[in-house]
Short mmCIF file of C-alpha atoms in Angstrom, two decimals:
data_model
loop_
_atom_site.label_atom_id
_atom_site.label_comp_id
_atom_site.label_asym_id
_atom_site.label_seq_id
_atom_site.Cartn_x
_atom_site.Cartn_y
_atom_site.Cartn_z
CA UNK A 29 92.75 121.84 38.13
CA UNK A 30 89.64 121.08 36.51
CA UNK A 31 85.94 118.95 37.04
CA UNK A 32 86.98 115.06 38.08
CA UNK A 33 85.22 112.00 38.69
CA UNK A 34 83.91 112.51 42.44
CA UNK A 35 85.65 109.18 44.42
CA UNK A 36 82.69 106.27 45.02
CA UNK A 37 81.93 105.53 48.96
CA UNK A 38 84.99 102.91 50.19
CA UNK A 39 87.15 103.85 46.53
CA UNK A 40 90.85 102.66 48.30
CA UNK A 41 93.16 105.47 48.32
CA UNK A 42 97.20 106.03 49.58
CA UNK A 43 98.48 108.59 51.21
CA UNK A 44 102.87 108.48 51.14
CA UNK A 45 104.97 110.90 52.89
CA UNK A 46 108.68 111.19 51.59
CA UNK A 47 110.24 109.34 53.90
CA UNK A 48 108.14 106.44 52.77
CA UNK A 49 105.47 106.53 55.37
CA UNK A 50 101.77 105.31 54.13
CA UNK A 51 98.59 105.88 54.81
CA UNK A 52 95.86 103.89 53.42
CA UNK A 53 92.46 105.64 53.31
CA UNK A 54 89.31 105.87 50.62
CA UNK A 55 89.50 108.40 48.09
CA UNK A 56 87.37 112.08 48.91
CA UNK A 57 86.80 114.60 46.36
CA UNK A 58 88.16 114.01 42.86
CA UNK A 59 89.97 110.50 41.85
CA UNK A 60 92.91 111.16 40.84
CA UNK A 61 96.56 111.46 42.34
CA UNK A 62 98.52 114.53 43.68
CA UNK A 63 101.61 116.12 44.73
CA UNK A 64 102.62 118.69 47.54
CA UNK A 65 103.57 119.52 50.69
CA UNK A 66 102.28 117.47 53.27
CA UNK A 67 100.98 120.46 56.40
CA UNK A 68 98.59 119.82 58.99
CA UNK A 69 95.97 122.57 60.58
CA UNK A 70 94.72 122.50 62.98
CA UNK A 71 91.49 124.89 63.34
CA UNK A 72 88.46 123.29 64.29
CA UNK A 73 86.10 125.27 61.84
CA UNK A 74 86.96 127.24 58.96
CA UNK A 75 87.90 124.92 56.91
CA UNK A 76 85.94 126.30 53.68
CA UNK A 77 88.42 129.24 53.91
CA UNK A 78 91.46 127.05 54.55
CA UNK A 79 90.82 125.15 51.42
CA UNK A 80 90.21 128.39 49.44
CA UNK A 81 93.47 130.48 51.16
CA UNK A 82 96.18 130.94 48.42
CA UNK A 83 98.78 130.55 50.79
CA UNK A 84 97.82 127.02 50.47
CA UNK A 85 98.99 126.91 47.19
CA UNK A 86 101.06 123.61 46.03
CA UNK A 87 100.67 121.80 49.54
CA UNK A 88 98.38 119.36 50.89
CA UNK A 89 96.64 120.28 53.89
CA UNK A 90 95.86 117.57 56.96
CA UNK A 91 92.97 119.10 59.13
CA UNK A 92 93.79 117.75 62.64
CA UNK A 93 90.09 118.18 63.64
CA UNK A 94 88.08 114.53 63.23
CA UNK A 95 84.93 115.57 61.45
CA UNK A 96 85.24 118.06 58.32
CA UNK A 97 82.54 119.17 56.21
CA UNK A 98 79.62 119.62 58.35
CA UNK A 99 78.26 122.97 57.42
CA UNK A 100 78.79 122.44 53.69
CA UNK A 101 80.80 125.12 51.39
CA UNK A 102 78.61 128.46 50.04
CA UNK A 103 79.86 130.82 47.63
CA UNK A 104 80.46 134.00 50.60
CA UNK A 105 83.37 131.94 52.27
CA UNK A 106 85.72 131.95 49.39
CA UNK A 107 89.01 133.42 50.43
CA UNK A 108 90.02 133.54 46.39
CA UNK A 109 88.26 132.57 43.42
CA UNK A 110 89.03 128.55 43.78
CA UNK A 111 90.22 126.14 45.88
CA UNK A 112 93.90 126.79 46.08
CA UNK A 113 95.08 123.16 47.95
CA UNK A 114 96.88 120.75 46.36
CA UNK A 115 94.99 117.73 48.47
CA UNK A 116 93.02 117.19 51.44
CA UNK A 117 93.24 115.02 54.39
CA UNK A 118 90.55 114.33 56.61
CA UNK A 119 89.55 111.39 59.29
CA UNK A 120 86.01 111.50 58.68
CA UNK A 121 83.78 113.64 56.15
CA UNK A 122 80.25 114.51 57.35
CA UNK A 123 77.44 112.44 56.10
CA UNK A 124 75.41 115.35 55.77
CA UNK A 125 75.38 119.42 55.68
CA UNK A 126 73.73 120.88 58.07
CA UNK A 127 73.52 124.74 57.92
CA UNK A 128 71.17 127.87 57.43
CA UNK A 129 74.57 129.10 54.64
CA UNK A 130 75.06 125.70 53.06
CA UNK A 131 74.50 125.64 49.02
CA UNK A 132 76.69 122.64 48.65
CA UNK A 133 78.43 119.56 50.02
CA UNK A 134 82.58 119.69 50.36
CA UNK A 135 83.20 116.19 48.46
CA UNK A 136 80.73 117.34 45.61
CA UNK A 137 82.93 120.75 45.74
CA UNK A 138 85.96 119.24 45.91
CA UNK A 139 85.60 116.83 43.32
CA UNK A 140 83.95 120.02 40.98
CA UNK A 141 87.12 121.39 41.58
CA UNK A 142 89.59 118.52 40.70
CA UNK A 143 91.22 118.37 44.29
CA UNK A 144 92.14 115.08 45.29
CA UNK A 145 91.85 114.05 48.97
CA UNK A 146 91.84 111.42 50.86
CA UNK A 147 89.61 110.13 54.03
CA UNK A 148 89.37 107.95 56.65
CA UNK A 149 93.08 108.06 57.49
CA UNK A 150 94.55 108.27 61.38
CA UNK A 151 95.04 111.96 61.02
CA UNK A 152 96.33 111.73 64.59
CA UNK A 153 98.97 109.88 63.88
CA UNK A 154 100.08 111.58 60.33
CA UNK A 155 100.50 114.92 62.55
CA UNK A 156 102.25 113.68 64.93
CA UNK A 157 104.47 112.32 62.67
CA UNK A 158 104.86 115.71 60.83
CA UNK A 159 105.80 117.08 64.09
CA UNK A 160 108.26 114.88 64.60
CA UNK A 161 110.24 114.69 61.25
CA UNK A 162 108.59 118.06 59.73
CA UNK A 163 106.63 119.38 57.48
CA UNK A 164 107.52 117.13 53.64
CA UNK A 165 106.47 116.14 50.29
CA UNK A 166 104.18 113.94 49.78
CA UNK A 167 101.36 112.24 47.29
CA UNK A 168 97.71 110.89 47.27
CA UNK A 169 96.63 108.66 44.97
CA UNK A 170 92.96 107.32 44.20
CA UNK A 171 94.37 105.31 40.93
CA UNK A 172 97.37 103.23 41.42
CA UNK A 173 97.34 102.64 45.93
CA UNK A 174 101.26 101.04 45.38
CA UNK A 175 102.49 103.32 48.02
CA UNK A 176 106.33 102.16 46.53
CA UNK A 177 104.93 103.48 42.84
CA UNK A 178 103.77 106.34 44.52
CA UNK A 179 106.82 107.23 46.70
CA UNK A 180 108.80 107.60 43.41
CA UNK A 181 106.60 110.10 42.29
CA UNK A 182 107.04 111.72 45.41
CA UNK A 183 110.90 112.30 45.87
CA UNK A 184 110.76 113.00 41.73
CA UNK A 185 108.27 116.39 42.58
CA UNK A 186 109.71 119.76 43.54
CA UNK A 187 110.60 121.25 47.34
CA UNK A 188 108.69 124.15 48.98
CA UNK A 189 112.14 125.65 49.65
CA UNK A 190 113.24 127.85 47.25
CA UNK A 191 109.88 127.52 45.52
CA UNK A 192 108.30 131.60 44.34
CA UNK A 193 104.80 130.94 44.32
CA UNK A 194 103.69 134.22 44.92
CA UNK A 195 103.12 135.31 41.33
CA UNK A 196 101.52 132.04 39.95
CA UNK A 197 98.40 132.94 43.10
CA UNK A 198 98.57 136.77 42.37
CA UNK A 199 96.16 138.86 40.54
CA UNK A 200 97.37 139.20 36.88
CA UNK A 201 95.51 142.55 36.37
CA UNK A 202 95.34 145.18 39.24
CA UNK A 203 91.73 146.28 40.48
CA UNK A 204 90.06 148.63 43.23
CA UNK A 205 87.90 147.99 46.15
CA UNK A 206 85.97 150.81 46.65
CA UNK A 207 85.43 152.10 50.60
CA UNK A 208 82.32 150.15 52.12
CA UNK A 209 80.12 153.46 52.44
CA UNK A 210 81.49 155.47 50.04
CA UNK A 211 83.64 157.83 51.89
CA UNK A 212 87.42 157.77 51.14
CA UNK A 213 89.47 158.48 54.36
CA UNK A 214 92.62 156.74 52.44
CA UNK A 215 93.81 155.37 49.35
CA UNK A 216 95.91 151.73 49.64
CA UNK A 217 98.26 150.32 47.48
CA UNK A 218 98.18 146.62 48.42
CA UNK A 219 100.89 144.00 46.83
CA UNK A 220 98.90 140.68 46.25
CA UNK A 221 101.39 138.08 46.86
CA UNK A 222 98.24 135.73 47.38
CA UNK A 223 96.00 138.00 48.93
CA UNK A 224 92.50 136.97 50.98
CA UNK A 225 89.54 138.29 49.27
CA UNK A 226 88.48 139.54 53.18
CA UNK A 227 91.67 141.65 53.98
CA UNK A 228 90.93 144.58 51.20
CA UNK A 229 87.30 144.32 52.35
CA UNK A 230 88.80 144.81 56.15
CA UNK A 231 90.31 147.58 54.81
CA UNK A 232 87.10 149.19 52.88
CA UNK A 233 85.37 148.46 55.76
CA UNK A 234 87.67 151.52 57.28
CA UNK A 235 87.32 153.85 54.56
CA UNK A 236 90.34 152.82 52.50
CA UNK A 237 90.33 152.62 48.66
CA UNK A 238 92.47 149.60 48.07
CA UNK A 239 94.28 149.42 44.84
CA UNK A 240 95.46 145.50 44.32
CA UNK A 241 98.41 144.97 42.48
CA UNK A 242 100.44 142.08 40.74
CA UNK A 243 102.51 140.43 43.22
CA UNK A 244 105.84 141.85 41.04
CA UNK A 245 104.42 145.18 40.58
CA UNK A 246 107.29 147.56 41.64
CA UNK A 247 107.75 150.01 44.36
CA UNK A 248 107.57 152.75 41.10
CA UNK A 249 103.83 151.16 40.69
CA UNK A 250 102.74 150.83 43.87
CA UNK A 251 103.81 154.57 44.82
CA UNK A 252 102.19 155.48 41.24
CA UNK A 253 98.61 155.22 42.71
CA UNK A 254 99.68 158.26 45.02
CA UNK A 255 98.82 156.00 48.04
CA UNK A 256 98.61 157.26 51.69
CA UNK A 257 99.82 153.46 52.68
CA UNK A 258 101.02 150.22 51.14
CA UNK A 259 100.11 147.06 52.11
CA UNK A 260 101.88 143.42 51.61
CA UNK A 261 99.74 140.93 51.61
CA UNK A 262 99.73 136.77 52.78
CA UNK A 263 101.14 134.56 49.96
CA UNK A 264 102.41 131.23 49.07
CA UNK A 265 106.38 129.68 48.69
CA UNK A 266 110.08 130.89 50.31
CA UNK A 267 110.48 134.36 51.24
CA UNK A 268 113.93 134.14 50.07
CA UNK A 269 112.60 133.50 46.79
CA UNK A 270 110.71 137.09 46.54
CA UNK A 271 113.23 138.83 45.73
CA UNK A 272 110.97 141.39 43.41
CA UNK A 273 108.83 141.90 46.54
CA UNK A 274 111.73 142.55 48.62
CA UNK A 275 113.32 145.44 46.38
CA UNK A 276 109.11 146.80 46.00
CA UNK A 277 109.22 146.88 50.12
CA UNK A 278 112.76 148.33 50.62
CA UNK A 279 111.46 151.58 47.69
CA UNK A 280 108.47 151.97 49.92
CA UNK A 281 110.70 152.56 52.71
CA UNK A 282 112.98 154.49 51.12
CA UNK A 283 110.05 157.45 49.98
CA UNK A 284 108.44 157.05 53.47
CA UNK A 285 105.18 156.24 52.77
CA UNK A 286 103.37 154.08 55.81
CA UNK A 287 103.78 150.04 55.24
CA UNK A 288 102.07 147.29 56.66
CA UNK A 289 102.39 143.62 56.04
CA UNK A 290 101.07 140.63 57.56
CA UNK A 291 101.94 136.96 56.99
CA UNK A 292 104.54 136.35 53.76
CA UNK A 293 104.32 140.39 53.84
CA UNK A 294 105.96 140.43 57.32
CA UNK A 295 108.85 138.22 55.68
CA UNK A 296 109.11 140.39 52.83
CA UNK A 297 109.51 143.71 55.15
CA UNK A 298 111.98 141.95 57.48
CA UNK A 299 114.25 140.68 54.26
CA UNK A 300 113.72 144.24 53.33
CA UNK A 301 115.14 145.19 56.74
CA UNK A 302 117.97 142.87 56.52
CA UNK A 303 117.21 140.12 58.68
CA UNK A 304 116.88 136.45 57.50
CA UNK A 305 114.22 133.93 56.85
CA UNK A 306 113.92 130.40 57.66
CA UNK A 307 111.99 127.44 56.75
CA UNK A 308 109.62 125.98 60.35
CA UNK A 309 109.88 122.36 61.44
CA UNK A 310 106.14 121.85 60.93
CA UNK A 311 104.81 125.97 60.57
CA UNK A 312 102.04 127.68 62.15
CA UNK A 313 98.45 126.85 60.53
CA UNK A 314 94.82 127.02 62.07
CA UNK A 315 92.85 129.93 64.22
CA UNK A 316 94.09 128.72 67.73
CA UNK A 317 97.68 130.42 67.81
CA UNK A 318 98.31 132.56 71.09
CA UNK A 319 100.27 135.71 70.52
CA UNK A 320 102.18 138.07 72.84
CA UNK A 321 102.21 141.97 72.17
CA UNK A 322 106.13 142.66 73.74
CA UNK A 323 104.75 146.32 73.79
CA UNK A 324 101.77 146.39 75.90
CA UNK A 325 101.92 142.57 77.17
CA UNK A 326 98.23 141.67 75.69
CA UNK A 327 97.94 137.81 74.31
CA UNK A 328 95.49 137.65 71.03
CA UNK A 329 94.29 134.33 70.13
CA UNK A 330 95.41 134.49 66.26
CA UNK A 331 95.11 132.84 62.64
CA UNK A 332 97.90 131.74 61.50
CA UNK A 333 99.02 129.77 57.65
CA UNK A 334 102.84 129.89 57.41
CA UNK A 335 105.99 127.50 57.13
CA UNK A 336 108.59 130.28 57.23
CA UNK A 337 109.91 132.79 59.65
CA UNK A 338 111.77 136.41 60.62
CA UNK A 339 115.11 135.08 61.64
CA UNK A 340 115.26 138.68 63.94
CA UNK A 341 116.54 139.01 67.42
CA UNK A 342 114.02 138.23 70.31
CA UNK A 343 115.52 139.79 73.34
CA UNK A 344 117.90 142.49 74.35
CA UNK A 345 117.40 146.70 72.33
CA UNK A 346 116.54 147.54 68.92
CA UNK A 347 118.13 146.37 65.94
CA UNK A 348 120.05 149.60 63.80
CA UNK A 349 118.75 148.75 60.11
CA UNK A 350 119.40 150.67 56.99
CA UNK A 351 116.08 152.38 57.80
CA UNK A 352 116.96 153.09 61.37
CA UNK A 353 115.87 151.30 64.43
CA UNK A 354 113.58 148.14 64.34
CA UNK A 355 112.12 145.75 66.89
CA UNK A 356 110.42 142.81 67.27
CA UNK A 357 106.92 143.51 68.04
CA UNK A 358 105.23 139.95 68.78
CA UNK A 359 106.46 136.81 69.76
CA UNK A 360 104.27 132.97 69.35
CA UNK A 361 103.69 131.86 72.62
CA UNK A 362 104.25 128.05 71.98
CA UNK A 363 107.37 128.16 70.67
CA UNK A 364 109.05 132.07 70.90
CA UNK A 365 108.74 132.42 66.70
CA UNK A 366 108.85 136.10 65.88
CA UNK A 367 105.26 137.31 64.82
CA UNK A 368 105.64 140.95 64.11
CA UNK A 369 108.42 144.17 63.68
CA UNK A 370 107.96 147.17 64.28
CA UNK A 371 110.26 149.92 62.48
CA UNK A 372 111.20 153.09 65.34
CA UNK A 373 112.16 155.27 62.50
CA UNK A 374 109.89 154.92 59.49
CA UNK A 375 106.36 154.40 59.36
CA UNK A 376 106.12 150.58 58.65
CA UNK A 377 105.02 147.34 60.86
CA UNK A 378 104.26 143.64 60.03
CA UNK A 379 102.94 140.98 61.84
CA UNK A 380 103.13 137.13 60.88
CA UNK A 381 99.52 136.21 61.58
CA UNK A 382 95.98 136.84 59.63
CA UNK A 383 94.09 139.84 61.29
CA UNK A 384 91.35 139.64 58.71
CA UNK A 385 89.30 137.26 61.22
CA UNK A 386 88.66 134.71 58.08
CA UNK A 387 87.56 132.58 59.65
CA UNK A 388 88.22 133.74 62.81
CA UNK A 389 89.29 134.42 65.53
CA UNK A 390 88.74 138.76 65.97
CA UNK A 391 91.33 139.62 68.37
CA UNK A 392 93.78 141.25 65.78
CA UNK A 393 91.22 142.75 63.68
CA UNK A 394 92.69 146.49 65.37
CA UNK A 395 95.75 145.83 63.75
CA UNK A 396 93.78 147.47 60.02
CA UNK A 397 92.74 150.51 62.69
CA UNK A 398 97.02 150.80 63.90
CA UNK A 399 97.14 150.97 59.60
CA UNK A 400 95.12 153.92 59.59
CA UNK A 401 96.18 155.61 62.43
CA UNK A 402 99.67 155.36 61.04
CA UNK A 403 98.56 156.50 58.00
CA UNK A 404 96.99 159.50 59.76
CA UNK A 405 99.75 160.02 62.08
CA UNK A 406 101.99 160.50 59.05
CA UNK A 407 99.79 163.40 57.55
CA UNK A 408 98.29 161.16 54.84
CA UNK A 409 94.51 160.45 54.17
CA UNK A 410 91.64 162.79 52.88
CA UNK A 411 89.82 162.34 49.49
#
């Protein structure tokens, strides 16, 4: 994506979903038209990191919250170095910016960027419909508002199942956050399969030197930077697509070095496990998702940006795994997904959520200190 033409005030615009739903609107952010699929989040702020999350990557993203862009963008919020949406849905922009942080306004960033969006649309309704039939393709279009034209274009584009979208987010060239004050208590290998600029920095902020790699770098690689831990990071696309990052997780385990993995990481370690993935209704996406602990019964209030799932059991003893006994760690509250595993035998654990508190909420920020202490625990650590 590159600079467009920023959409004029009351510019008509289209929204079509696959099944041949529309939604008229007026264009917001760059004219244009775009393809993805359609997901709806629904956090009430954060929507600067959102926008800028690589898991985002190839889908267009429906804020269920009515008025989006009051506090303006600024260039600490990034998540990655662009906007990583394919379009943007929102019921009503903000008129103005109104914030001590605020260098610029989100239509003038949006449009810089080349994102096509679309606004005053019943964003109500389009998420309630996307609860109802699921989570699909769909298009925006500033230039020709035929929502038949446009529907064509649609069912022509690709599927987010099956789709590996890891590599085309990750870092092409590996590089090292150094520890926030200097000290090295650990050194991390982390696998960027579209990582958040804030999780190394949560790491740092610990005392861990965290090496990024490629998202296909290889369990050789990753153990190569003589780590004390290994980290899989949040990404884009079908876990059963990643196969690369499967065999990387499964070497890991095999030379015992402490794992952790959140979001598309926790999918990678439970493929690596042997337990399936599957493809959510609708997913899990905004800062509002409750979270049970099975181990000590505590309920975070979590982050959450994913479509797929650990297809692990929920209830009854530990699962036997060719790396010995596993268990499901966390379950979502609304609905009973599986949020976490938690290996009995080897040093690894994953959760499904964001503990990197970008943007918010805190309550799994510990989960970087249970990475440490695991890495401790296991005799590693020390410059």
């Amino acid at each position: 994506m590159g600079a467009g033409e920023r959409a004029r005030p009351g510019q008509p615009a289209v929204l079509v979903l696959e099944d041949g739903r529309a939604f008229a609107g007026e264009a917001f952010g760059a004219v244009g038209e775009t393809f993805g699929e359609a997901v709806f989040s629904t956090g009430m702020t954060g929507y600067q990191e959102t926008l800028t999350d690589p898991s985002y990557h190839r889908q267009v993203v429906v804020m269920t919250a009515p008025h989006i862009g009051n506090t303006g963008v600024n260039d600490r919020d990034y998540e990655s170095e662009r906007i990583q949406v394919a379009g943007y849905v929102v019921r009503e922009p903000s008129r103005i910016t109104s914030n001590w942080r605020s260098q610029r306004d989100l239509g003038s960033e949006l449009a810089d960027a080349g994102v096509v969006g679309i606004s005053g649309v019943d964003t109500r309704a389009l998420t309630r419909h996307l609860r109802e039939r699921g989570a699909m393709r769909c298009g925006i279009s500033s230039l020709d508002v035929s929502a038949a034209a446009l529907l064509e274009k649609v069912l022509a584009g690709p599927e987010m199942l099956g789709a590996d979208l890891a590599p085309a987010v990750s870092t092409r060239d590996p590089y090292v956050v150094a520890p926030r004050d200097g000290e090295r208590r650990f050194r991390v290998a982390a696998l960027d399969l579209g990582i958040k600029r804030n999780t190394p920095l949560s790491m740092a902020a610990r005392g861990c030197e965290v090496h990024v790699l490629p998202a296909t770098a290889t369990a050789d690689e990753l153990l190569a930077v003589e780590p004390d831990g290994v980290f899989f990071s949040n990404g884009p696309g079908d876990p059963a697509a990643a196969d690369y990052a499967v065999a990387a997780a499964a070497g890991v385990l095999r030379a015992g070095v402490p794992l952790f993995g959140i979001c598309f990481g926790n999918q990678v370690l439970g493929r690596a496990l042997g337990f399936g993935t599957y493809k959510l209704a609708y997913g899990h996406r905004g800062i509002n998702q409750p979270v049970k602990d099975l181990a000590t019964g505590q309920i975070a209030v979590t982050s959450h940006n994913h479509g797929f799932a650990v297809d692990a059991p929920r209830d009854g003893p530990p699962v036997d795994t060719p790396f010995g006994r596993v268990a499901v760690s966390h379950l979502a509250l609304n609905d009973d997904v599986v949020e976490g595993v938690a290996c009995l035998d080897v040093p690894a654990f994953s959760v499904q959520y964001h503990p990197e508190a970008a943007a918010g909420p805190h309550d799994a920020n510990s989960l970087f200190d249970r990475f440490c202490e695991l890495m401790a625990s296991a005799g590693k650590g020390g410059a």
